[in-house]
Amino acid sequence: MEFLFRDLKKGHFLAKFDARIKILVAVFSLLLILSYKGFIFPVIIILISIAFCIAMRVPIKVVLLRYSEPAFIALILLILKLFFSGTDPLFSIELKVLTLSGYKDGFIEGLMLALRILAAVSVIIVLGLSTPFTEIMAGLSWFRIPKTLIEIMMFAYRYIFILLDDAMVIYNAQKNRLGYSGIKRGISSFSTLVGTLVLKAFDHSQKTTTAMIQRGYNGNMPFLKQNSLKYKEIIISILFITTLGVIWKI
């Protein structure tokens, strides 16, 4: 858990920007990415995001960790589009039981989809690395996002790491007792791990509910007090959004 938060540093330039402005820029960027039909704009967004991560002095391991899962999903979608979508054959692979054909138009469509996924994830990564989670939630509250949704996200964010710590403790204990020495024992140990985590999740929820009621929780969760927006930050964000809009249009 500590490894996941070493990247949040307060000395970089993006930390000085208001979370509400960063949320608006991120939403606008996502809309541009999702509406773009091509390769250039998503690649530019990815490069800009990586440049921001370098400027924020984020460790390369953290960046790769954040990209690993969406990159795997993008690769799977690219493969599916390549072999199961399209009409213009690109190549064929002869197997014993069937013939796999790759399609050029399917590859192009899959590549555009993969780049849009990676570009959208890049925007979220920069937002998450440059802004503490509490400030993001306070910004969403300022935009009148339903409080119930925000509270659910805050509880999920808090307890997902507690459950992760519990899972690591159980996994290490099972591993030290050769619980994953074979396929059958591994499946049995994994099922025990999942069942234990489900029980722990219910236990944590009951304890949290009791603790909050005893502390006077009435359904309203306090958030950070928002300061006035700075004109300098607004102007810089407008210039940045305008630049992205011009690149998108080109």
Tab-separated table of C-alpha atoms in Angstrom:
chain	number	residue	atom	x	y	z
A	1	MET	CA	0.000	0.000	0.000
A	2	GLU	CA	2.825	2.405	0.791
A	3	PHE	CA	4.299	1.723	-2.667
A	4	LEU	CA	1.111	3.003	-4.300
A	5	PHE	CA	1.339	6.369	-2.550
A	6	ARG	CA	5.022	7.212	-2.878
A	7	ASP	CA	4.189	8.958	-6.155
A	8	LEU	CA	1.987	11.610	-4.511
A	9	LYS	CA	4.403	14.486	-4.008
A	10	LYS	CA	3.420	18.054	-3.171
A	11	GLY	CA	6.298	19.935	-4.754
A	12	HIS	CA	5.294	19.738	-8.417
A	13	PHE	CA	3.527	22.491	-10.350
A	14	LEU	CA	0.212	20.641	-10.807
A	15	ALA	CA	-0.233	20.377	-7.039
A	16	LYS	CA	-0.791	24.144	-6.908
A	17	PHE	CA	-3.795	24.010	-9.230
A	18	ASP	CA	-7.282	23.788	-7.806
A	19	ALA	CA	-8.774	20.286	-7.964
A	20	ARG	CA	-11.960	21.628	-9.563
A	21	ILE	CA	-10.015	23.057	-12.503
A	22	LYS	CA	-8.100	19.815	-12.961
A	23	ILE	CA	-11.358	17.863	-12.937
A	24	LEU	CA	-12.844	20.137	-15.623
A	25	VAL	CA	-9.717	19.850	-17.796
A	26	ALA	CA	-9.737	16.067	-17.352
A	27	VAL	CA	-13.432	15.789	-18.317
A	28	PHE	CA	-12.917	18.005	-21.372
A	29	SER	CA	-9.884	15.960	-22.410
A	30	LEU	CA	-11.864	12.726	-22.060
A	31	LEU	CA	-14.630	14.102	-24.259
A	32	LEU	CA	-12.095	15.048	-26.929
A	33	ILE	CA	-10.466	11.612	-26.759
A	34	LEU	CA	-13.735	9.699	-27.008
A	35	SER	CA	-14.983	11.799	-29.922
A	36	TYR	CA	-11.752	11.669	-31.951
A	37	LYS	CA	-11.476	9.324	-34.926
A	38	GLY	CA	-7.818	8.736	-35.612
A	39	PHE	CA	-4.388	8.055	-34.135
A	40	ILE	CA	-2.608	11.395	-33.679
A	41	PHE	CA	-4.601	13.021	-30.867
A	42	PRO	CA	-4.586	10.010	-28.474
A	43	VAL	CA	-0.832	9.598	-29.008
A	44	ILE	CA	-0.281	13.292	-28.213
A	45	ILE	CA	-2.365	12.958	-25.037
A	46	ILE	CA	-0.347	9.922	-23.956
A	47	LEU	CA	2.940	11.761	-24.557
A	48	ILE	CA	1.723	14.857	-22.692
A	49	SER	CA	0.589	12.699	-19.763
A	50	ILE	CA	3.939	10.903	-19.611
A	51	ALA	CA	5.690	14.302	-19.715
A	52	PHE	CA	3.539	15.450	-16.781
A	53	CYS	CA	4.457	12.299	-14.840
A	54	ILE	CA	8.151	12.931	-15.500
A	55	ALA	CA	7.778	16.569	-14.433
A	56	MET	CA	6.081	15.403	-11.216
A	57	ARG	CA	9.027	13.052	-10.578
A	58	VAL	CA	6.808	9.975	-10.479
A	59	PRO	CA	8.842	6.730	-10.325
A	60	ILE	CA	8.775	4.807	-13.577
A	61	LYS	CA	7.615	1.664	-11.737
A	62	VAL	CA	4.514	3.488	-10.525
A	63	VAL	CA	3.702	4.728	-14.032
A	64	LEU	CA	4.125	1.243	-15.506
A	65	LEU	CA	1.970	-0.218	-12.729
A	66	ARG	CA	-0.822	2.219	-13.510
A	67	TYR	CA	-0.623	1.454	-17.237
A	68	SER	CA	-0.274	-2.323	-16.940
A	69	GLU	CA	-3.912	-3.359	-16.536
A	70	PRO	CA	-5.487	-0.960	-19.103
A	71	ALA	CA	-2.685	-1.811	-21.537
A	72	PHE	CA	-3.563	-5.516	-21.180
A	73	ILE	CA	-7.245	-4.778	-21.813
A	74	ALA	CA	-6.343	-2.628	-24.839
A	75	LEU	CA	-4.159	-5.438	-26.214
A	76	ILE	CA	-6.971	-7.980	-25.847
A	77	LEU	CA	-9.401	-5.678	-27.671
A	78	LEU	CA	-6.838	-5.110	-30.424
A	79	ILE	CA	-6.405	-8.860	-30.906
A	80	LEU	CA	-10.166	-9.435	-30.965
A	81	LYS	CA	-10.664	-6.688	-33.535
A	82	LEU	CA	-7.754	-7.980	-35.631
A	83	PHE	CA	-9.014	-11.556	-35.947
A	84	PHE	CA	-12.790	-11.251	-35.598
A	85	SER	CA	-13.671	-7.920	-37.222
A	86	GLY	CA	-13.118	-6.603	-40.721
A	87	THR	CA	-13.367	-7.632	-44.362
A	88	ASP	CA	-9.927	-6.822	-45.841
A	89	PRO	CA	-7.586	-9.796	-45.178
A	90	LEU	CA	-4.082	-8.886	-43.983
A	91	PHE	CA	-2.571	-12.300	-43.201
A	92	SER	CA	-3.570	-15.862	-42.308
A	93	ILE	CA	-2.293	-18.348	-39.742
A	94	GLU	CA	-2.794	-22.017	-40.508
A	95	LEU	CA	-3.508	-24.166	-37.456
A	96	LYS	CA	-4.381	-27.842	-37.198
A	97	VAL	CA	-8.039	-27.280	-36.448
A	98	LEU	CA	-8.736	-23.872	-38.004
A	99	THR	CA	-7.347	-20.938	-39.940
A	100	LEU	CA	-7.016	-17.548	-38.265
A	101	SER	CA	-7.201	-14.551	-40.563
A	102	GLY	CA	-6.137	-11.060	-39.567
A	103	TYR	CA	-7.986	-8.142	-41.140
A	104	LYS	CA	-6.475	-4.771	-41.972
A	105	ASP	CA	-9.581	-2.702	-41.237
A	106	GLY	CA	-10.132	-4.645	-38.015
A	107	PHE	CA	-6.539	-3.928	-36.966
A	108	ILE	CA	-6.950	-0.200	-37.662
A	109	GLU	CA	-10.220	-0.067	-35.729
A	110	GLY	CA	-8.720	-2.022	-32.838
A	111	LEU	CA	-5.626	0.195	-32.767
A	112	MET	CA	-7.735	3.353	-32.608
A	113	LEU	CA	-9.793	1.832	-29.796
A	114	ALA	CA	-6.659	0.781	-27.887
A	115	LEU	CA	-5.104	4.234	-28.241
A	116	ARG	CA	-8.282	5.907	-27.003
A	117	ILE	CA	-8.297	3.614	-23.976
A	118	LEU	CA	-4.657	4.373	-23.158
A	119	ALA	CA	-5.151	8.113	-23.712
A	120	ALA	CA	-8.213	8.225	-21.448
A	121	VAL	CA	-6.373	6.234	-18.782
A	122	SER	CA	-3.419	8.628	-19.114
A	123	VAL	CA	-5.659	11.576	-18.246
A	124	ILE	CA	-7.017	9.788	-15.180
A	125	ILE	CA	-3.491	8.782	-14.129
A	126	VAL	CA	-2.265	12.393	-14.235
A	127	LEU	CA	-5.324	13.554	-12.309
A	128	GLY	CA	-4.845	10.854	-9.674
A	129	LEU	CA	-1.103	11.445	-9.312
A	130	SER	CA	-1.410	15.213	-9.066
A	131	THR	CA	-4.423	15.464	-6.760
A	132	PRO	CA	-5.105	13.835	-3.383
A	133	PHE	CA	-8.230	11.705	-3.330
A	134	THR	CA	-9.897	13.888	-0.678
A	135	GLU	CA	-9.496	16.982	-2.866
A	136	ILE	CA	-11.008	15.146	-5.832
A	137	MET	CA	-13.997	14.168	-3.730
A	138	ALA	CA	-14.356	17.742	-2.448
A	139	GLY	CA	-14.240	18.986	-6.044
A	140	LEU	CA	-16.919	16.523	-7.116
A	141	SER	CA	-19.047	17.666	-4.193
A	142	TRP	CA	-18.654	21.272	-5.374
A	143	PHE	CA	-19.983	20.168	-8.795
A	144	ARG	CA	-23.097	18.859	-7.031
A	145	ILE	CA	-22.355	15.203	-7.621
A	146	PRO	CA	-24.785	13.192	-5.408
A	147	LYS	CA	-23.366	12.907	-1.896
A	148	THR	CA	-24.367	9.265	-1.650
A	149	LEU	CA	-22.151	8.398	-4.609
A	150	ILE	CA	-19.237	10.386	-3.163
A	151	GLU	CA	-19.561	8.689	0.227
A	152	ILE	CA	-19.603	5.253	-1.410
A	153	MET	CA	-16.426	6.119	-3.338
A	154	MET	CA	-14.726	7.361	-0.176
A	155	PHE	CA	-15.590	4.224	1.784
A	156	ALA	CA	-14.560	2.000	-1.134
A	157	TYR	CA	-11.256	3.861	-1.480
A	158	ARG	CA	-10.603	3.559	2.240
A	159	TYR	CA	-11.379	-0.112	2.688
A	160	ILE	CA	-10.058	-1.506	-0.561
A	161	PHE	CA	-6.545	-1.021	0.807
A	162	ILE	CA	-7.475	-2.509	4.171
A	163	LEU	CA	-8.784	-5.587	2.385
A	164	LEU	CA	-5.635	-5.605	0.245
A	165	ASP	CA	-3.492	-5.680	3.386
A	166	ASP	CA	-5.649	-8.479	4.809
A	167	ALA	CA	-5.334	-10.409	1.551
A	168	MET	CA	-1.534	-10.087	1.574
A	169	VAL	CA	-1.348	-11.329	5.168
A	170	ILE	CA	-3.522	-14.362	4.390
A	171	TYR	CA	-1.694	-15.062	1.122
A	172	ASN	CA	1.753	-14.946	2.752
A	173	ALA	CA	0.551	-17.243	5.529
A	174	GLN	CA	-0.812	-19.719	2.985
A	175	LYS	CA	2.328	-19.507	0.877
A	176	ASN	CA	4.577	-20.187	3.878
A	177	ARG	CA	2.510	-23.326	4.548
A	178	LEU	CA	2.891	-24.494	0.916
A	179	GLY	CA	-0.720	-23.628	0.160
A	180	TYR	CA	0.126	-22.970	-3.493
A	181	SER	CA	2.483	-25.895	-4.077
A	182	GLY	CA	0.086	-27.533	-6.528
A	183	ILE	CA	-2.895	-26.709	-8.704
A	184	LYS	CA	-5.429	-28.417	-6.448
A	185	ARG	CA	-3.990	-26.936	-3.256
A	186	GLY	CA	-3.688	-23.539	-4.965
A	187	ILE	CA	-7.370	-23.510	-5.942
A	188	SER	CA	-8.366	-24.573	-2.441
A	189	SER	CA	-6.167	-21.888	-0.843
A	190	PHE	CA	-7.458	-19.204	-3.207
A	191	SER	CA	-11.096	-20.097	-2.449
A	192	THR	CA	-10.320	-19.885	1.260
A	193	LEU	CA	-8.675	-16.504	0.708
A	194	VAL	CA	-11.698	-15.135	-1.184
A	195	GLY	CA	-14.175	-16.457	1.394
A	196	THR	CA	-12.172	-14.966	4.259
A	197	LEU	CA	-12.022	-11.582	2.530
A	198	VAL	CA	-15.808	-11.585	2.021
A	199	LEU	CA	-16.322	-12.254	5.733
A	200	LYS	CA	-13.798	-9.563	6.645
A	201	ALA	CA	-15.576	-7.087	4.354
A	202	PHE	CA	-18.873	-7.681	6.162
A	203	ASP	CA	-17.110	-7.415	9.513
A	204	HIS	CA	-15.467	-4.113	8.548
A	205	SER	CA	-18.792	-2.720	7.305
A	206	GLN	CA	-20.557	-3.520	10.580
A	207	LYS	CA	-17.737	-2.033	12.662
A	208	THR	CA	-17.649	1.093	10.503
A	209	THR	CA	-21.418	1.587	10.743
A	210	THR	CA	-21.355	1.212	14.522
A	211	ALA	CA	-18.386	3.571	14.913
A	212	MET	CA	-19.956	6.270	12.703
A	213	ILE	CA	-23.327	6.113	14.481
A	214	GLN	CA	-21.607	6.409	17.866
A	215	ARG	CA	-19.786	9.511	16.589
A	216	GLY	CA	-23.010	11.224	15.551
A	217	TYR	CA	-23.075	10.484	11.836
A	218	ASN	CA	-26.392	11.729	10.413
A	219	GLY	CA	-25.875	11.131	6.707
A	220	ASN	CA	-23.902	14.308	5.979
A	221	MET	CA	-20.179	13.851	5.535
A	222	PRO	CA	-18.044	17.011	5.843
A	223	PHE	CA	-15.728	17.864	2.961
A	224	LEU	CA	-12.830	20.229	2.515
A	225	LYS	CA	-13.738	23.900	2.350
A	226	GLN	CA	-13.299	25.236	-1.161
A	227	ASN	CA	-11.432	28.493	-1.755
A	228	SER	CA	-12.186	30.913	-4.562
A	229	LEU	CA	-10.875	29.994	-7.976
A	230	LYS	CA	-7.761	31.880	-9.052
A	231	TYR	CA	-7.887	33.791	-12.327
A	232	LYS	CA	-4.355	32.709	-13.222
A	233	GLU	CA	-5.280	29.029	-12.979
A	234	ILE	CA	-8.467	29.622	-14.979
A	235	ILE	CA	-6.558	31.382	-17.775
A	236	ILE	CA	-3.879	28.664	-17.934
A	237	SER	CA	-6.517	25.918	-18.043
A	238	ILE	CA	-8.447	27.733	-20.806
A	239	LEU	CA	-5.260	28.065	-22.862
A	240	PHE	CA	-4.475	24.386	-22.344
A	241	ILE	CA	-7.998	23.302	-23.292
A	242	THR	CA	-7.932	25.584	-26.343
A	243	THR	CA	-4.621	24.061	-27.440
A	244	LEU	CA	-6.062	20.562	-27.118
A	245	GLY	CA	-9.132	21.669	-29.082
A	246	VAL	CA	-6.959	23.019	-31.909
A	247	ILE	CA	-4.933	19.772	-32.025
A	248	TRP	CA	-8.176	17.764	-32.022
A	249	LYS	CA	-9.572	19.850	-34.885
A	250	ILE	CA	-6.424	19.480	-36.975
